[in-house]
């Protein structure tokens, strides 16, 4: 149980985030955004703005900054601002005003007069299903339509028709904003043709490469520093507009430039989770054995179709052993702000539909929903013969049911004074993945060890994991490890995305540590060294040999060296051809719905997770708690509404609801710990995203249990429960 190693720096305000950086001569940029949802910028009158106090530059599509379409490692092409006059969503960046102070830039930005040619906006997903197109293949190459049928079965319709019990429903989920505490910002400094950018990103290396491509400079000329990140959740995986603008403006002005988005701008200038509509049909035999599953999804996408929420393709083909499956994924291009990945992309909203439908089937079968799930527990994804490397979902449910008092649940809920009380459950899944990572370890003469990687810790606890994994591999106390990250100049890897940070970095640490220990021993026994010619071994941070024990620090001092450094890399490999990998969890929720006001309160919640070895239970628990709270928020609070003209109706933290303390009871989290060394040497899997998965369905299922009302959309509001 180790407290976050960077906790004291954060709570005392000493942690320096991107926008906390300042430099002599620095000027401030304010982004000008469109006030129409669709059309063209015909003219921008910047004369008055240019002569406003403190203004040093005004840029627009008619007086652009030099940028070109960038390339993101994860997402392909990235749109860059000010290169054309087309408006495809409300709040699209169309200009930048740079001035001596932020206030001067903001005031001058208000003086820019924009003339538009307006075209009609198309913003409703539900109202424009006729515009739907097949989604592109997923990143793994899976096409938008997948059908797997048992031998002799002609179609999914036949399989459903042959099922004794069938449930069908249309589910929908709202668009969401990541709403990370730290708004997006960038401070750009050029020096002799080299750029340094201070910002919050989920990967300093990826950010640097993408910036370099947008600025048309060599990758080696860009360094990104992102030591602290105030939350990201997917919104800081690709370069957002303020960094391109700050860097391009700093280049022409030859002064450091800071561009910080306002909270309102974050809602349109960065990206949101798409809105989804999902049709699910489930067929089963009378004993609950699943026969057929159809899941068709529609996701909103912006006009450049840059991201589709893969709700049919993520958890649906993996959760259950099912002989007949048909999934499809469509997208509907709209005049909405950019969309992107958000915590459990696909699984989050997809699990709401799937796990609500499973609950509906349990009701139709008069079966306990846990029993139904375990009866159909998958041993591999549908259509794959690669079995899960490790799956303990049954134990999660067994422990969870006992801990939560599931046996006391009645199929009709119960009453408690003016409240009706219900319990719901749902399965959580998120793939266990990792990415190639390289770690540098330096043993130093002062008995400390520096463990470095380019990756990011946007609040996930990666620094703490690095301390603990480093301590274990080097056999020294964690307080002697100095973790370093958030710098594109450090070795690549440790992207904070896809719940991959811990597994990727901890594996590489093991390899780097073994290497630096080997190098140390070779050094210790080399001619002229304290153990010259002797048999040596390493334990407790010391070299042992011939009855003598010398700490690595003392050894280095004795031979007059500051440090010894080694590098270790680890990447996914052969195991991918042998097993399927996932994390699993069982979510439990109790809700109380007021009989007269229909107010819904979550009164208890428990998540039990199978995510491999847990390296630090404290930060792991925090990760999961955060995810589960996100799930409650998706179920009961969050909904980003876009008006017919493209304007966000609630694009700020005053109008966009997120839960507060009073909305969230104690969050009970439990881990079943089975190190998954088939997945990676550290045995740890990922925790960043799975906490959110299934939660919204568990809430909706609990609401059904309490009230008998099945709400097939989220967020669930009071109106949904009024008679
Ligand atoms: Mo996470 S949505 O993969 O940053």
XYZ file of C-alpha atoms and ligand atoms in Angstrom:
727
model
C 0.000 0.000 0.000
C 2.218 2.797 -1.224
C 0.957 6.349 -1.424
C 1.384 8.125 -4.718
C 5.036 9.189 -4.858
C 4.146 12.496 -6.512
C 1.238 13.142 -4.141
C 3.020 15.678 -1.918
C 4.145 17.701 -4.960
C 0.624 17.748 -6.311
C -1.279 18.642 -3.183
C 1.222 21.346 -2.241
C 0.986 22.975 -5.671
C 4.651 22.427 -6.460
C 3.982 20.076 -9.386
C 4.411 22.159 -12.533
C 1.827 21.441 -15.192
C 2.180 22.615 -18.807
C 0.584 26.037 -18.360
C 2.575 26.653 -15.157
C 5.675 27.206 -17.275
C 6.687 30.753 -18.099
C 9.686 32.283 -19.848
C 11.096 35.771 -20.286
C 9.444 37.476 -23.227
C 6.618 34.976 -23.350
C 3.406 36.090 -25.068
C -0.084 34.611 -24.842
C -2.317 33.258 -27.577
C -6.104 33.155 -27.461
C -7.913 30.865 -29.874
C -10.763 32.321 -31.937
C -13.490 29.773 -32.632
C -16.365 29.660 -35.111
C -19.833 30.716 -34.029
C -21.610 28.726 -36.712
C -21.885 24.959 -37.034
C -21.436 24.597 -40.772
C -20.404 26.869 -43.601
C -17.480 28.953 -44.664
C -15.481 31.869 -43.367
C -15.887 34.484 -46.064
C -13.877 37.225 -44.393
C -12.175 38.039 -41.128
C -11.645 41.675 -40.286
C -8.686 41.776 -37.923
C -7.808 45.468 -38.253
C -9.209 46.566 -34.906
C -7.870 43.507 -33.120
C -4.395 44.105 -34.525
C -4.241 47.585 -33.069
C -5.648 46.588 -29.672
C -3.321 47.046 -26.670
C -0.536 44.499 -26.398
C -1.358 42.580 -29.557
C 1.657 41.168 -31.381
C -0.003 38.938 -33.953
C -3.383 37.939 -35.338
C -3.648 34.821 -37.480
C -6.541 33.496 -39.517
C -7.189 31.364 -42.607
C -6.418 34.537 -44.568
C -3.200 35.167 -42.679
C -2.324 31.663 -41.584
C 0.410 30.176 -39.484
C 2.510 27.694 -41.376
C 1.265 24.197 -40.587
C 0.533 21.099 -42.596
C -1.699 18.106 -41.971
C 0.020 16.141 -39.230
C 0.301 12.417 -38.723
C -0.569 10.763 -35.441
C 0.865 7.329 -34.710
C -2.447 6.166 -33.297
C -5.015 8.015 -35.370
C -3.544 8.728 -38.785
C -4.039 12.224 -40.156
C -4.602 15.126 -37.799
C -6.395 18.240 -38.960
C -4.442 21.435 -38.340
C -6.085 24.848 -37.944
C -6.153 27.976 -40.130
C -5.282 26.197 -43.380
C -8.730 26.484 -44.941
C -11.960 28.445 -44.620
C -14.391 25.557 -44.236
C -16.379 25.318 -41.002
C -17.680 21.882 -40.096
C -18.620 22.390 -36.451
C -19.455 25.099 -33.979
C -16.474 26.138 -31.885
C -13.938 25.190 -34.560
C -10.639 27.089 -34.265
C -10.415 29.749 -36.972
C -7.914 32.176 -35.565
C -5.280 32.999 -32.984
C -4.652 36.340 -31.340
C -1.299 36.743 -29.616
C -0.659 39.504 -27.104
C 1.579 40.418 -24.200
C -0.959 39.148 -21.669
C -3.718 36.570 -21.742
C -6.339 39.236 -21.027
C -5.137 41.423 -23.881
C -5.252 38.476 -26.268
C -8.736 37.507 -25.099
C -10.063 41.050 -25.379
C -8.554 41.532 -28.828
C -10.000 38.186 -29.962
C -13.454 39.612 -29.224
C -12.698 42.396 -31.740
C -12.135 40.025 -34.673
C -15.108 40.340 -37.019
C -15.961 37.177 -38.892
C -18.252 37.006 -41.911
C -19.673 33.580 -42.608
C -21.574 31.926 -45.330
C -23.927 29.696 -43.373
C -24.959 26.210 -44.411
C -27.424 24.023 -42.522
C -25.971 21.926 -39.721
C -26.731 18.252 -39.249
C -26.280 17.326 -35.602
C -28.791 14.672 -34.603
C -27.648 11.058 -34.656
C -31.118 9.606 -34.227
C -32.607 11.921 -36.863
C -30.028 11.135 -39.514
C -29.587 7.381 -39.538
C -30.180 7.545 -43.299
C -26.737 9.171 -43.559
C -25.097 6.138 -41.965
C -22.009 4.653 -43.566
C -20.109 1.474 -42.734
C -17.476 2.255 -40.146
C -13.905 1.650 -41.268
C -12.227 -1.517 -39.997
C -11.091 -1.409 -36.366
C -7.423 -0.868 -35.593
C -7.024 -4.648 -35.440
C -8.420 -4.805 -38.964
C -11.852 -6.236 -38.119
C -14.411 -5.141 -40.729
C -17.554 -3.268 -39.776
C -19.740 -6.342 -40.265
C -18.804 -9.660 -38.670
C -21.015 -12.738 -38.740
C -20.078 -16.015 -37.062
C -22.655 -18.773 -37.398
C -22.737 -22.326 -36.123
C -22.471 -25.041 -38.784
C -25.743 -25.431 -40.635
C -27.159 -22.073 -39.508
C -28.072 -19.840 -42.440
C -28.433 -16.448 -40.806
C -28.531 -14.701 -37.473
C -32.271 -14.232 -38.017
C -32.676 -17.999 -38.256
C -30.648 -18.465 -35.078
C -32.801 -15.913 -33.248
C -35.976 -17.498 -34.599
C -34.804 -20.869 -33.339
C -34.255 -19.483 -29.821
C -36.920 -20.210 -27.216
C -36.562 -16.824 -25.566
C -35.621 -13.656 -27.423
C -35.171 -10.119 -26.133
C -34.615 -7.138 -28.365
C -33.938 -3.546 -27.467
C -32.625 -0.269 -28.793
C -30.195 1.436 -26.459
C -28.573 4.811 -26.684
C -25.754 6.600 -24.953
C -24.999 10.312 -24.820
C -21.968 12.172 -26.105
C -19.539 12.906 -23.297
C -16.629 15.236 -22.735
C -13.492 13.978 -21.011
C -13.645 17.003 -18.697
C -10.115 16.475 -17.422
C -9.321 18.842 -14.573
C -6.438 20.418 -16.500
C -7.664 22.200 -19.641
C -5.460 21.698 -22.677
C -2.568 24.117 -22.975
C 0.867 24.412 -24.511
C 3.909 26.605 -23.972
C 6.210 26.635 -26.997
C 9.818 27.808 -26.986
C 12.102 27.819 -30.042
C 15.836 28.069 -29.661
C 18.231 27.776 -32.613
C 15.695 25.889 -34.702
C 14.783 23.503 -31.901
C 11.374 23.490 -30.305
C 10.477 22.645 -26.719
C 6.810 22.311 -25.812
C 5.466 22.095 -22.276
C 2.016 20.579 -22.174
C -0.100 17.775 -20.790
C -0.026 14.675 -22.959
C -0.517 10.933 -22.625
C 2.726 10.367 -24.519
C 5.469 12.954 -24.846
C 7.077 10.966 -27.654
C 3.912 10.700 -29.729
C 3.153 14.373 -29.151
C 6.637 15.374 -30.307
C 6.424 13.261 -33.466
C 2.977 14.585 -34.377
C 4.002 18.180 -33.713
C 7.111 17.742 -35.843
C 5.032 16.467 -38.750
C 2.579 19.365 -38.459
C 5.415 21.900 -38.287
C 7.356 20.164 -41.054
C 10.528 19.875 -39.030
C 12.659 16.906 -38.120
C 11.393 14.827 -35.217
C 14.718 15.324 -33.460
C 14.090 19.096 -33.427
C 11.062 18.794 -31.155
C 11.123 17.994 -27.465
C 7.940 17.648 -25.455
C 7.980 17.901 -21.686
C 4.930 16.743 -19.822
C 6.028 15.932 -16.296
C 2.533 16.345 -14.830
C -0.807 15.899 -16.511
C -4.061 16.917 -14.862
C -6.138 14.074 -16.215
C -6.492 12.977 -19.804
C -8.790 9.944 -20.233
C -8.018 9.780 -23.954
C -8.336 13.508 -24.635
C -4.577 14.022 -24.628
C -3.519 11.214 -26.954
C -3.282 13.356 -30.059
C -1.964 16.877 -30.431
C -4.749 19.360 -30.011
C -4.948 22.679 -31.720
C -3.402 24.875 -29.033
C -0.049 23.098 -29.286
C 0.135 23.461 -33.072
C -0.829 27.122 -32.781
C 1.570 27.906 -29.938
C 4.462 26.235 -31.739
C 3.721 27.839 -35.119
C 3.202 31.297 -33.589
C 6.357 31.046 -31.485
C 8.260 30.188 -34.650
C 7.185 33.333 -36.521
C 7.239 35.663 -33.524
C 10.534 34.312 -32.240
C 9.185 34.529 -28.691
C 7.874 31.865 -26.324
C 4.103 31.504 -26.752
C 1.589 30.057 -24.343
C -1.856 29.024 -25.538
C -4.329 27.765 -22.951
C -7.847 26.762 -23.911
C -10.752 27.999 -21.847
C -13.009 25.332 -20.400
C -15.679 26.135 -23.004
C -13.127 25.759 -25.774
C -12.057 22.363 -24.428
C -15.583 21.102 -25.202
C -15.320 21.882 -28.933
C -11.652 22.323 -29.777
C -10.416 19.018 -28.345
C -12.694 15.991 -28.691
C -15.638 14.186 -27.169
C -16.941 10.660 -26.875
C -19.443 10.025 -29.687
C -23.131 9.540 -29.109
C -24.304 6.003 -29.878
C -27.440 4.114 -30.818
C -27.336 0.347 -30.457
C -29.773 -2.416 -31.317
C -29.262 -5.679 -29.500
C -31.115 -8.959 -29.949
C -30.358 -11.945 -27.757
C -31.743 -15.433 -28.159
C -31.461 -18.237 -25.629
C -32.727 -21.694 -24.853
C -35.117 -22.003 -21.911
C -32.242 -23.048 -19.630
C -30.418 -19.805 -20.393
C -27.922 -21.159 -22.892
C -27.234 -18.350 -25.355
C -27.942 -19.200 -28.971
C -27.711 -15.933 -30.863
C -26.533 -12.376 -30.376
C -26.961 -9.495 -32.784
C -25.516 -6.099 -32.003
C -25.825 -3.268 -34.532
C -24.364 0.113 -33.614
C -24.429 3.625 -34.933
C -21.869 6.148 -33.718
C -21.821 9.846 -34.348
C -18.643 11.018 -36.025
C -17.470 14.461 -37.112
C -17.415 15.352 -40.782
C -13.842 14.159 -41.180
C -14.972 10.756 -39.838
C -11.876 10.678 -37.689
C -13.193 8.480 -34.883
C -16.046 6.034 -34.392
C -17.026 4.559 -31.018
C -16.671 0.796 -31.584
C -19.548 -0.365 -29.412
C -20.368 -3.574 -31.328
C -16.784 -4.703 -31.750
C -15.299 -4.497 -28.286
C -16.923 -6.463 -25.458
C -19.789 -8.020 -27.432
C -17.805 -10.685 -29.308
C -15.807 -11.596 -26.228
C -17.960 -11.818 -23.153
C -20.070 -14.897 -23.820
C -19.724 -18.337 -25.345
C -22.199 -17.944 -28.136
C -22.568 -20.030 -31.297
C -24.167 -17.378 -33.500
C -23.026 -13.775 -33.545
C -23.644 -10.893 -35.908
C -22.256 -7.441 -35.242
C -22.148 -4.320 -37.302
C -20.746 -0.859 -36.771
C -22.017 2.172 -38.634
C -21.101 5.838 -38.374
C -23.150 8.949 -39.011
C -21.108 12.015 -40.022
C -22.449 15.150 -38.344
C -21.541 18.781 -37.765
C -20.241 18.038 -34.306
C -16.916 18.731 -32.602
C -14.149 16.157 -33.066
C -14.660 12.772 -31.459
C -11.984 10.588 -29.976
C -11.272 7.791 -27.611
C -12.473 8.235 -24.058
C -11.835 5.918 -21.114
C -12.922 2.429 -22.258
C -13.689 3.508 -25.821
C -16.220 1.051 -27.171
C -16.513 -1.015 -24.007
C -17.965 1.903 -21.998
C -21.135 2.592 -24.003
C -21.099 -0.862 -25.639
C -21.313 -2.607 -22.276
C -24.326 -0.479 -21.385
C -26.283 -2.033 -24.265
C -24.925 -5.567 -23.978
C -25.160 -5.852 -20.222
C -28.612 -4.255 -20.102
C -29.770 -6.770 -22.715
C -28.352 -9.666 -20.702
C -30.295 -8.375 -17.687
C -33.445 -8.186 -19.804
C -32.872 -11.754 -20.898
C -32.429 -12.850 -17.268
C -35.788 -11.237 -16.464
C -37.431 -12.953 -19.444
C -35.939 -16.299 -18.382
C -36.722 -15.685 -14.689
C -33.117 -16.456 -14.027
C -30.624 -14.810 -11.710
C -28.530 -12.464 -13.881
C -25.260 -13.703 -12.369
C -26.227 -17.311 -13.020
C -27.125 -16.435 -16.618
C -23.775 -14.761 -17.157
C -21.728 -17.556 -15.642
C -23.743 -20.199 -17.489
C -22.520 -18.588 -20.721
C -19.042 -17.602 -19.548
C -16.647 -17.372 -22.504
C -13.375 -19.260 -22.694
C -12.224 -17.303 -25.754
C -13.521 -14.541 -28.012
C -16.176 -15.742 -30.455
C -14.544 -17.162 -33.583
C -11.111 -17.466 -31.953
C -9.448 -20.625 -30.720
C -7.009 -18.689 -28.545
C -8.234 -19.259 -25.002
C -8.074 -16.511 -22.378
C -4.672 -16.668 -20.729
C -6.279 -16.214 -17.343
C -9.906 -15.642 -16.447
C -11.359 -15.557 -12.952
C -14.653 -13.842 -13.578
C -16.531 -16.561 -11.765
C -14.538 -15.877 -8.629
C -15.178 -12.126 -9.053
C -18.909 -12.833 -9.078
C -18.733 -15.306 -6.215
C -16.785 -12.934 -3.983
C -18.798 -9.934 -5.138
C -22.160 -11.545 -4.526
C -21.156 -12.460 -0.996
C -19.621 -9.100 -0.217
C -22.591 -7.208 -1.655
C -25.330 -9.346 -0.109
C -26.698 -10.343 -3.518
C -28.631 -13.220 -1.896
C -30.901 -10.605 -0.289
C -31.942 -9.245 -3.672
C -35.506 -9.903 -4.652
C -36.477 -9.890 -8.353
C -38.979 -7.137 -7.465
C -36.628 -4.957 -5.466
C -37.743 -3.803 -2.056
C -39.251 -0.789 -0.353
C -37.683 1.303 2.344
C -40.033 4.048 3.457
C -40.398 6.529 0.637
C -37.726 4.807 -1.417
C -37.679 1.758 -3.625
C -34.379 -0.076 -3.554
C -32.859 -2.261 -6.245
C -29.650 -4.092 -7.021
C -28.021 -4.541 -10.384
C -24.937 -6.193 -11.715
C -22.941 -6.321 -14.928
C -19.751 -7.786 -16.311
C -16.756 -5.600 -17.070
C -14.147 -6.462 -19.658
C -11.252 -4.561 -21.103
C -8.487 -6.032 -23.243
C -5.121 -6.617 -21.609
C -2.638 -5.023 -23.944
C 0.804 -3.588 -23.851
C 3.058 -1.673 -26.168
C 6.790 -1.852 -26.784
C 8.650 0.079 -24.111
C 12.264 0.904 -23.393
C 13.411 1.828 -19.915
C 16.687 3.348 -18.818
C 17.990 2.541 -15.342
C 20.919 4.310 -13.726
C 22.396 3.060 -10.483
C 24.039 6.028 -8.839
C 26.897 6.525 -6.422
C 24.492 8.033 -3.874
C 22.669 4.665 -3.605
C 19.661 5.838 -5.585
C 18.464 4.475 -8.889
C 16.858 6.524 -11.642
C 14.223 4.694 -13.677
C 13.273 6.625 -16.820
C 10.794 6.320 -19.635
C 9.212 8.795 -22.034
C 5.654 7.830 -21.057
C 3.156 9.731 -18.991
C 1.442 9.646 -15.628
C -1.798 11.595 -16.075
C -2.868 10.642 -12.579
C -2.756 6.911 -13.185
C 0.001 6.279 -10.671
C 2.633 5.202 -13.211
C 5.419 6.977 -11.295
C 4.505 5.003 -8.211
C 4.398 1.768 -10.203
C 7.849 2.605 -11.598
C 9.161 3.090 -8.067
C 7.748 -0.203 -6.873
C 8.647 -2.247 -9.938
C 12.126 -0.696 -9.923
C 12.555 -1.427 -6.229
C 11.524 -5.028 -6.687
C 13.764 -5.637 -9.683
C 16.761 -3.897 -8.117
C 16.074 -5.308 -4.673
C 16.242 -1.947 -2.899
C 13.596 0.092 -1.022
C 11.198 2.074 -3.231
C 12.241 5.376 -1.672
C 15.634 4.963 -3.326
C 14.072 4.867 -6.789
C 13.739 8.140 -8.673
C 11.122 7.713 -11.398
C 11.419 9.982 -14.430
C 8.866 10.289 -17.199
C 6.995 12.751 -19.377
C 9.904 13.723 -21.633
C 10.189 12.828 -25.299
C 13.977 12.816 -24.931
C 13.713 9.789 -22.633
C 13.441 6.268 -24.090
C 10.155 5.652 -25.907
C 7.212 3.786 -24.431
C 4.819 3.980 -21.575
C 2.027 5.646 -23.499
C -0.745 6.218 -21.035
C -3.542 4.808 -23.145
C -5.370 1.561 -23.622
C -4.648 0.669 -19.989
C -1.190 -0.408 -21.101
C 1.160 1.710 -18.984
C 1.847 -0.653 -16.104
C 2.239 -3.876 -18.098
C 4.438 -2.184 -20.701
C 6.686 -0.307 -18.305
C 6.955 -2.919 -15.541
C 8.074 -5.532 -18.098
C 10.738 -3.243 -19.508
C 11.908 -2.343 -16.001
C 12.524 -6.019 -15.242
C 14.699 -6.333 -18.322
C 16.574 -3.074 -17.784
C 17.185 -3.970 -14.139
C 18.574 -7.387 -15.038
C 20.856 -5.695 -17.545
C 22.148 -3.006 -15.194
C 22.797 -5.647 -12.525
C 24.752 -7.734 -15.056
C 26.740 -4.681 -16.041
C 27.388 -3.815 -12.403
C 28.632 -7.313 -11.632
C 30.909 -7.262 -14.674
C 32.252 -3.928 -13.534
C 32.687 -5.149 -9.938
C 34.763 -8.135 -10.991
C 36.774 -6.421 -13.694
C 40.519 -5.929 -13.233
C 41.304 -3.262 -10.661
C 37.744 -3.300 -9.223
C 36.979 -4.386 -5.626
C 35.897 -7.892 -6.709
C 38.520 -8.335 -9.467
C 38.494 -11.890 -10.745
C 35.990 -13.094 -8.131
C 32.646 -14.835 -8.369
C 30.035 -12.189 -7.680
C 26.299 -12.046 -7.182
C 23.753 -9.322 -6.509
C 21.190 -9.019 -3.719
C 19.750 -6.254 -1.524
C 21.287 -3.553 -3.681
C 24.735 -4.973 -2.981
C 27.410 -6.944 -4.769
C 28.321 -10.122 -2.869
C 31.484 -12.079 -3.459
C 34.070 -13.962 -1.484
C 32.407 -13.126 1.851
C 32.454 -9.433 1.023
C 29.345 -7.269 0.584
C 29.502 -3.834 -1.084
C 26.501 -1.684 -1.955
C 26.264 -0.526 -5.554
C 26.751 3.067 -4.436
C 29.897 2.258 -2.463
C 31.219 0.203 -5.343
C 30.688 3.033 -7.810
C 32.342 5.482 -5.427
C 35.286 3.188 -4.959
C 35.963 3.034 -8.647
C 35.225 6.715 -9.102
C 32.049 6.512 -11.107
C 28.922 8.613 -10.773
C 26.635 5.965 -12.149
C 26.155 2.935 -14.296
C 23.330 2.916 -16.818
C 21.592 0.235 -18.828
C 18.605 0.051 -21.099
C 15.994 -2.666 -21.380
C 13.179 -3.175 -23.834
C 10.120 -5.343 -23.761
C 7.428 -5.795 -26.374
C 4.493 -8.072 -27.043
C 5.527 -11.092 -29.048
C 4.851 -14.779 -29.420
C 2.235 -14.842 -26.680
C -0.177 -13.100 -29.035
C -0.324 -16.250 -31.143
C -1.010 -18.474 -28.156
C -3.677 -16.828 -26.018
C -6.336 -14.160 -25.866
C -5.855 -11.555 -23.162
C -8.364 -9.577 -21.171
C -9.163 -8.170 -17.769
C -12.473 -9.034 -16.176
C -14.680 -7.662 -13.472
C -18.046 -7.956 -11.775
C -19.846 -4.695 -11.000
C -22.523 -4.393 -8.324
C -24.749 -1.397 -7.706
C -27.569 -0.648 -5.300
C -29.845 2.274 -6.104
C -32.590 3.974 -4.185
C -35.295 5.659 -6.219
C -37.601 8.070 -4.432
C -41.242 7.060 -4.848
C -42.576 10.566 -5.395
C -39.680 12.589 -6.832
C -38.136 9.688 -8.792
C -34.712 10.905 -7.800
C -32.176 8.087 -8.216
C -29.339 7.755 -5.731
C -26.613 5.148 -5.914
C -26.382 3.937 -2.343
C -23.754 1.195 -2.633
C -21.301 0.062 -5.251
C -18.768 -2.730 -5.468
C -16.424 -3.813 -8.192
C -14.420 -7.035 -8.067
C -11.676 -7.260 -10.660
C -9.391 -9.814 -12.193
C -6.592 -7.723 -13.667
C -3.551 -9.881 -13.085
C -1.052 -8.999 -10.436
C -1.724 -5.736 -8.615
C 1.547 -3.877 -8.174
C 0.207 -1.251 -5.771
C -3.191 -1.801 -4.277
C -3.668 1.813 -3.224
C -3.223 3.487 -6.614
C -4.906 0.509 -8.292
C -7.944 1.005 -6.115
C -7.966 4.733 -6.923
C -7.899 3.958 -10.628
C -10.841 1.595 -10.333
C -12.782 3.944 -8.032
C -12.376 6.706 -10.584
C -13.587 4.415 -13.332
C -16.612 3.243 -11.382
C -17.554 6.820 -10.551
C -17.272 7.593 -14.251
C -19.740 4.762 -14.853
C -22.236 6.223 -12.390
C -21.718 9.570 -14.063
C -22.455 8.121 -17.501
C -25.533 6.411 -16.083
C -27.025 9.352 -14.218
C -25.300 12.620 -15.064
C -23.270 13.196 -18.193
C -24.765 14.250 -21.481
C -23.241 16.699 -23.903
C -26.088 18.173 -25.932
C -25.513 19.716 -29.321
C -28.240 22.057 -30.563
C -29.587 21.757 -34.126
C -27.373 24.684 -35.143
C -24.286 22.893 -33.826
C -23.902 24.921 -30.647
C -23.149 22.891 -27.539
C -26.078 23.503 -25.195
C -24.038 22.724 -22.106
C -20.410 22.925 -23.148
C -18.962 24.051 -19.843
C -18.729 22.723 -16.317
C -21.743 24.763 -15.226
C -24.076 22.989 -17.646
C -22.314 19.659 -18.089
C -23.201 17.516 -15.097
C -20.623 15.382 -13.381
C -21.131 13.743 -10.000
C -20.080 15.466 -6.822
C -19.230 13.861 -3.502
C -22.870 13.762 -2.451
C -23.678 11.626 -5.503
C -21.150 8.939 -4.691
C -21.272 6.598 -1.718
C -18.288 4.590 -0.520
C -16.813 2.715 -3.430
C -15.904 -0.839 -2.556
C -13.158 -2.320 -4.718
C -11.729 -5.796 -4.491
C -9.103 -7.583 -6.545
C -8.698 -11.285 -7.143
C -5.023 -11.516 -7.857
C -3.714 -13.986 -10.385
C -0.460 -12.812 -11.930
C -0.809 -13.270 -15.675
C 2.747 -14.051 -16.676
C 1.515 -15.520 -19.967
C 0.713 -11.920 -20.862
C 3.917 -10.236 -19.735
C 6.757 -10.962 -17.325
C 5.410 -8.629 -14.635
C 2.068 -10.451 -14.442
C 0.232 -7.125 -14.182
C -2.512 -6.242 -16.651
C -4.339 -2.910 -16.881
C -6.720 -0.983 -14.656
C -7.146 2.436 -16.212
C -10.347 1.732 -18.067
C -12.069 -1.434 -16.916
C -13.536 0.295 -13.845
C -15.982 2.228 -15.998
C -17.118 -0.797 -18.004
C -20.460 -2.300 -17.063
C -21.186 0.339 -14.420
C -23.863 2.176 -16.384
C -25.630 -1.113 -17.117
C -25.363 -2.130 -13.447
C -27.035 1.170 -12.496
C -29.769 0.771 -15.123
C -30.295 -2.848 -14.078
C -30.602 -1.745 -10.446
C -33.093 0.948 -11.464
C -35.139 -1.748 -13.213
C -34.943 -3.961 -10.149
C -36.132 -1.093 -7.950
C -38.846 0.334 -10.193
C -39.748 -2.174 -12.898
C -38.903 0.524 -15.437
C -36.364 -0.445 -18.080
C -34.512 2.647 -19.242
C -32.564 1.922 -22.398
C -30.668 5.159 -22.627
C -28.133 6.975 -20.495
C -28.068 9.206 -18.653
C -31.216 8.107 -16.835
C -33.100 11.151 -15.619
C -36.032 11.781 -13.305
C -38.328 12.183 -16.328
C -37.595 8.612 -17.374
C -39.011 7.309 -14.112
C -42.068 9.530 -13.744
C -45.311 7.699 -14.503
Mo -7.455 5.786 -23.016
S -9.295 6.289 -23.814
O -6.943 4.604 -24.114
O -6.572 7.187 -23.169
